[in-house]
């Protein structure tokens, strides 16, 4: 079997296995995944919201509209993105509601459980451009940090046994005003410019 075909088969098999995961008892199913895309660009969200499960894909609701508007502004529309970028998340299941309101933040055990799926994806894909979206995703690579000191920057990073470029993005949630006010607006624009300059991004933009 040709190598590329074999790799696509492997990532499709990986997603099938991921969809059957029940490792975290407090998580609300179903597992939400993107398509089996053989891509060098790897997006990491935080965790799906309450609507993504029924829609069957990540970033399917209001935050997704904003996220895809950002990517559209640098040459890649939503369908092209979904067909060409591997969409992962820190946790792939909806964590449920927090007692204090809003969505529950996944705990460390859940994050560790789900990072095993991420490790497998890094093994299969060897991503060269990683886009963590939102604080929880950014923390997996940089630890606790202020958005204002990390958004609008690009780093060469090693994690999961691979070396890659990483460009963090803020969370596009409507509940967050960070990306709509200064300095967030300017820093987000800088981050998008950095992504647009990446060779793998340009190749996807040309593939439209
Ligand atoms: S959050 Fe991840 S590890 Fe936990 S049950 Fe869902 S898919 Fe499995």
Short mmCIF file of C-alpha atoms and ligand atoms in Angstrom, two decimals:
data_model
loop_
_atom_site.label_atom_id
_atom_site.label_comp_id
_atom_site.label_asym_id
_atom_site.label_seq_id
_atom_site.Cartn_x
_atom_site.Cartn_y
_atom_site.Cartn_z
CA UNK A 1 0.00 0.00 0.00
CA UNK A 2 1.46 3.47 -0.87
CA UNK A 3 2.73 5.36 2.18
CA UNK A 4 0.26 8.29 1.87
CA UNK A 5 -2.75 6.02 1.52
CA UNK A 6 -1.52 4.00 4.43
CA UNK A 7 -1.21 7.14 6.58
CA UNK A 8 -4.73 8.30 5.72
CA UNK A 9 -6.00 4.86 6.64
CA UNK A 10 -4.13 5.09 9.93
CA UNK A 11 -5.56 8.50 10.85
CA UNK A 12 -9.09 7.35 9.91
CA UNK A 13 -8.61 4.27 12.11
CA UNK A 14 -7.31 6.53 14.90
CA UNK A 15 -10.45 8.70 14.71
CA UNK A 16 -12.68 5.62 14.79
CA UNK A 17 -10.97 4.48 17.99
CA UNK A 18 -11.11 7.98 19.48
CA UNK A 19 -14.88 8.12 18.87
CA UNK A 20 -15.26 5.07 21.09
CA UNK A 21 -13.33 6.56 24.03
CA UNK A 22 -15.05 6.53 27.44
CA UNK A 23 -11.99 7.15 29.63
CA UNK A 24 -13.48 10.11 31.57
CA UNK A 25 -16.65 9.30 33.55
CA UNK A 26 -17.66 12.95 34.10
CA UNK A 27 -17.42 13.91 30.45
CA UNK A 28 -20.60 14.21 28.40
CA UNK A 29 -20.47 12.32 25.09
CA UNK A 30 -20.28 12.04 22.22
CA UNK A 31 -16.61 12.45 21.38
CA UNK A 32 -16.31 15.37 18.94
CA UNK A 33 -13.63 15.12 16.27
CA UNK A 34 -12.70 16.76 13.01
CA UNK A 35 -12.28 14.85 9.76
CA UNK A 36 -9.48 12.34 9.20
CA UNK A 37 -7.20 14.87 7.49
CA UNK A 38 -3.57 14.15 6.70
CA UNK A 39 -2.30 17.63 7.46
CA UNK A 40 0.85 19.39 8.67
CA UNK A 41 -1.35 22.07 10.27
CA UNK A 42 -2.84 21.04 13.61
CA UNK A 43 -5.43 23.14 15.45
CA UNK A 44 -6.08 22.53 19.15
CA UNK A 45 -9.29 23.84 20.69
CA UNK A 46 -10.12 23.61 24.41
CA UNK A 47 -13.14 21.28 24.57
CA UNK A 48 -16.41 21.19 22.63
CA UNK A 49 -19.40 23.15 23.91
CA UNK A 50 -22.90 21.71 24.43
CA UNK A 51 -23.89 22.04 20.74
CA UNK A 52 -20.91 20.46 19.00
CA UNK A 53 -21.91 16.90 19.92
CA UNK A 54 -25.25 17.09 18.08
CA UNK A 55 -23.60 18.96 15.17
CA UNK A 56 -20.87 16.29 15.00
CA UNK A 57 -17.91 18.59 14.46
CA UNK A 58 -15.69 20.94 16.44
CA UNK A 59 -16.29 24.71 16.39
CA UNK A 60 -19.75 24.16 14.93
CA UNK A 61 -21.50 26.93 16.89
CA UNK A 62 -21.00 30.66 17.58
CA UNK A 63 -17.31 30.56 18.55
CA UNK A 64 -16.67 28.68 15.30
CA UNK A 65 -18.30 31.46 13.27
CA UNK A 66 -15.80 33.94 14.71
CA UNK A 67 -12.86 31.55 14.35
CA UNK A 68 -13.61 30.84 10.69
CA UNK A 69 -14.10 34.57 10.02
CA UNK A 70 -10.52 35.08 11.28
CA UNK A 71 -9.18 32.33 8.98
CA UNK A 72 -11.24 33.59 6.05
CA UNK A 73 -9.53 36.97 6.48
CA UNK A 74 -6.19 35.25 5.73
CA UNK A 75 -7.35 33.28 2.71
CA UNK A 76 -8.86 30.03 4.02
CA UNK A 77 -12.63 29.59 4.26
CA UNK A 78 -14.34 27.19 6.66
CA UNK A 79 -14.84 24.26 4.27
CA UNK A 80 -11.28 24.51 2.97
CA UNK A 81 -10.04 24.65 6.55
CA UNK A 82 -12.06 21.60 7.64
CA UNK A 83 -10.80 19.65 4.61
CA UNK A 84 -7.15 20.57 5.07
CA UNK A 85 -6.41 21.13 8.76
CA UNK A 86 -6.47 18.47 11.48
CA UNK A 87 -8.81 19.72 14.23
CA UNK A 88 -8.02 18.47 17.73
CA UNK A 89 -8.78 19.72 21.25
CA UNK A 90 -7.33 19.46 24.75
CA UNK A 91 -10.42 17.36 25.57
CA UNK A 92 -12.67 15.95 22.88
CA UNK A 93 -15.86 15.66 24.97
CA UNK A 94 -18.15 18.34 26.40
CA UNK A 95 -17.21 18.64 30.10
CA UNK A 96 -20.75 19.63 31.18
CA UNK A 97 -21.80 22.76 33.00
CA UNK A 98 -19.94 24.15 36.03
CA UNK A 99 -21.95 24.67 39.23
CA UNK A 100 -20.99 28.33 39.06
CA UNK A 101 -22.29 28.67 35.48
CA UNK A 102 -20.52 28.36 32.15
CA UNK A 103 -18.84 25.19 30.89
CA UNK A 104 -16.83 23.10 33.37
CA UNK A 105 -13.07 23.32 32.86
CA UNK A 106 -11.64 19.81 32.32
CA UNK A 107 -9.58 18.55 35.25
CA UNK A 108 -5.93 17.42 35.07
CA UNK A 109 -6.79 13.73 34.84
CA UNK A 110 -9.16 14.35 31.91
CA UNK A 111 -6.54 16.50 30.17
CA UNK A 112 -3.94 13.78 30.68
CA UNK A 113 -6.32 11.08 29.41
CA UNK A 114 -7.04 13.04 26.26
CA UNK A 115 -3.39 13.98 25.69
CA UNK A 116 -2.78 10.31 24.90
CA UNK A 117 -4.93 10.78 21.78
CA UNK A 118 -2.95 13.92 20.98
CA UNK A 119 0.32 12.02 21.33
CA UNK A 120 -0.93 9.47 18.82
CA UNK A 121 -1.86 12.27 16.42
CA UNK A 122 1.59 13.87 16.70
CA UNK A 123 3.09 10.42 15.99
CA UNK A 124 0.92 9.98 12.89
CA UNK A 125 0.97 13.52 11.52
CA UNK A 126 4.25 15.14 12.67
CA UNK A 127 2.59 18.58 12.48
CA UNK A 128 4.75 21.51 11.40
CA UNK A 129 2.38 24.31 12.34
CA UNK A 130 0.40 24.06 15.61
CA UNK A 131 -2.39 26.52 16.43
CA UNK A 132 -3.57 26.32 20.07
CA UNK A 133 -6.83 28.25 20.49
CA UNK A 134 -7.61 29.68 23.92
CA UNK A 135 -5.92 29.64 27.30
CA UNK A 136 -6.36 25.97 28.14
CA UNK A 137 -4.83 24.89 24.82
CA UNK A 138 -2.00 27.44 25.09
CA UNK A 139 -1.19 26.27 28.65
CA UNK A 140 -0.50 22.74 27.40
CA UNK A 141 2.60 24.12 25.62
CA UNK A 142 3.59 27.26 27.54
CA UNK A 143 2.23 26.71 31.06
CA UNK A 144 0.29 29.51 32.77
CA UNK A 145 0.81 32.69 30.81
CA UNK A 146 -0.90 35.98 30.05
CA UNK A 147 -2.65 36.13 26.68
CA UNK A 148 -1.16 39.57 26.04
CA UNK A 149 2.37 38.17 26.31
CA UNK A 150 1.83 35.17 24.01
CA UNK A 151 -0.72 36.15 21.32
CA UNK A 152 0.94 37.75 18.30
CA UNK A 153 4.13 35.69 18.75
CA UNK A 154 5.51 32.63 16.97
CA UNK A 155 7.78 30.05 18.58
CA UNK A 156 9.79 27.01 17.55
CA UNK A 157 8.68 24.40 20.05
CA UNK A 158 9.27 20.77 20.93
CA UNK A 159 6.48 18.66 22.43
CA UNK A 160 5.06 15.15 21.99
CA UNK A 161 8.45 14.17 20.54
CA UNK A 162 8.17 16.57 17.57
CA UNK A 163 9.50 20.03 16.69
CA UNK A 164 7.16 22.55 15.07
CA UNK A 165 6.17 26.22 14.71
CA UNK A 166 3.46 27.26 17.14
CA UNK A 167 1.27 30.37 16.88
CA UNK A 168 -1.27 30.78 19.70
CA UNK A 169 -4.70 32.33 19.19
CA UNK A 170 -7.21 33.67 21.73
CA UNK A 171 -10.50 31.86 22.18
CA UNK A 172 -13.13 33.21 19.79
CA UNK A 173 -15.96 32.73 22.30
CA UNK A 174 -18.64 35.43 22.33
CA UNK A 175 -18.30 35.42 26.12
CA UNK A 176 -14.75 36.76 25.80
CA UNK A 177 -14.13 40.40 24.97
CA UNK A 178 -10.34 39.99 24.93
CA UNK A 179 -9.99 39.73 21.15
CA UNK A 180 -12.39 42.60 20.54
CA UNK A 181 -10.57 45.18 22.70
CA UNK A 182 -7.02 46.52 22.72
CA UNK A 183 -4.40 45.18 23.00
CA UNK A 184 -6.20 41.95 22.01
CA UNK A 185 -7.40 43.26 18.63
CA UNK A 186 -3.91 44.24 17.50
CA UNK A 187 -2.28 41.09 18.90
CA UNK A 188 -4.85 38.87 17.17
CA UNK A 189 -4.16 40.66 13.87
CA UNK A 190 -0.42 40.02 14.40
CA UNK A 191 -1.05 36.33 15.09
CA UNK A 192 -3.15 35.98 11.92
CA UNK A 193 -0.41 37.69 9.89
CA UNK A 194 2.12 35.21 11.26
CA UNK A 195 -0.12 32.28 10.29
CA UNK A 196 -0.66 33.71 6.80
CA UNK A 197 3.14 33.76 6.27
CA UNK A 198 3.55 30.05 7.04
CA UNK A 199 4.32 27.87 3.99
CA UNK A 200 1.81 25.18 4.98
CA UNK A 201 -0.91 27.80 5.40
CA UNK A 202 -0.14 29.32 2.00
CA UNK A 203 -0.41 25.87 0.42
CA UNK A 204 -3.88 25.41 1.93
CA UNK A 205 -4.97 28.89 0.80
CA UNK A 206 -3.84 28.01 -2.76
CA UNK A 207 -5.75 24.71 -2.60
CA UNK A 208 -9.15 26.47 -2.45
S1 LIG B 1 -12.26 13.75 27.01
FE1 LIG B 1 -10.86 12.56 25.70
S2 LIG B 1 -10.00 10.94 27.02
FE2 LIG B 1 -11.84 11.78 28.04
S3 LIG B 1 -13.54 10.45 27.36
FE3 LIG B 1 -13.50 12.20 25.93
S4 LIG B 1 -12.18 11.49 24.26
FE4 LIG B 1 -11.82 10.12 25.97
#
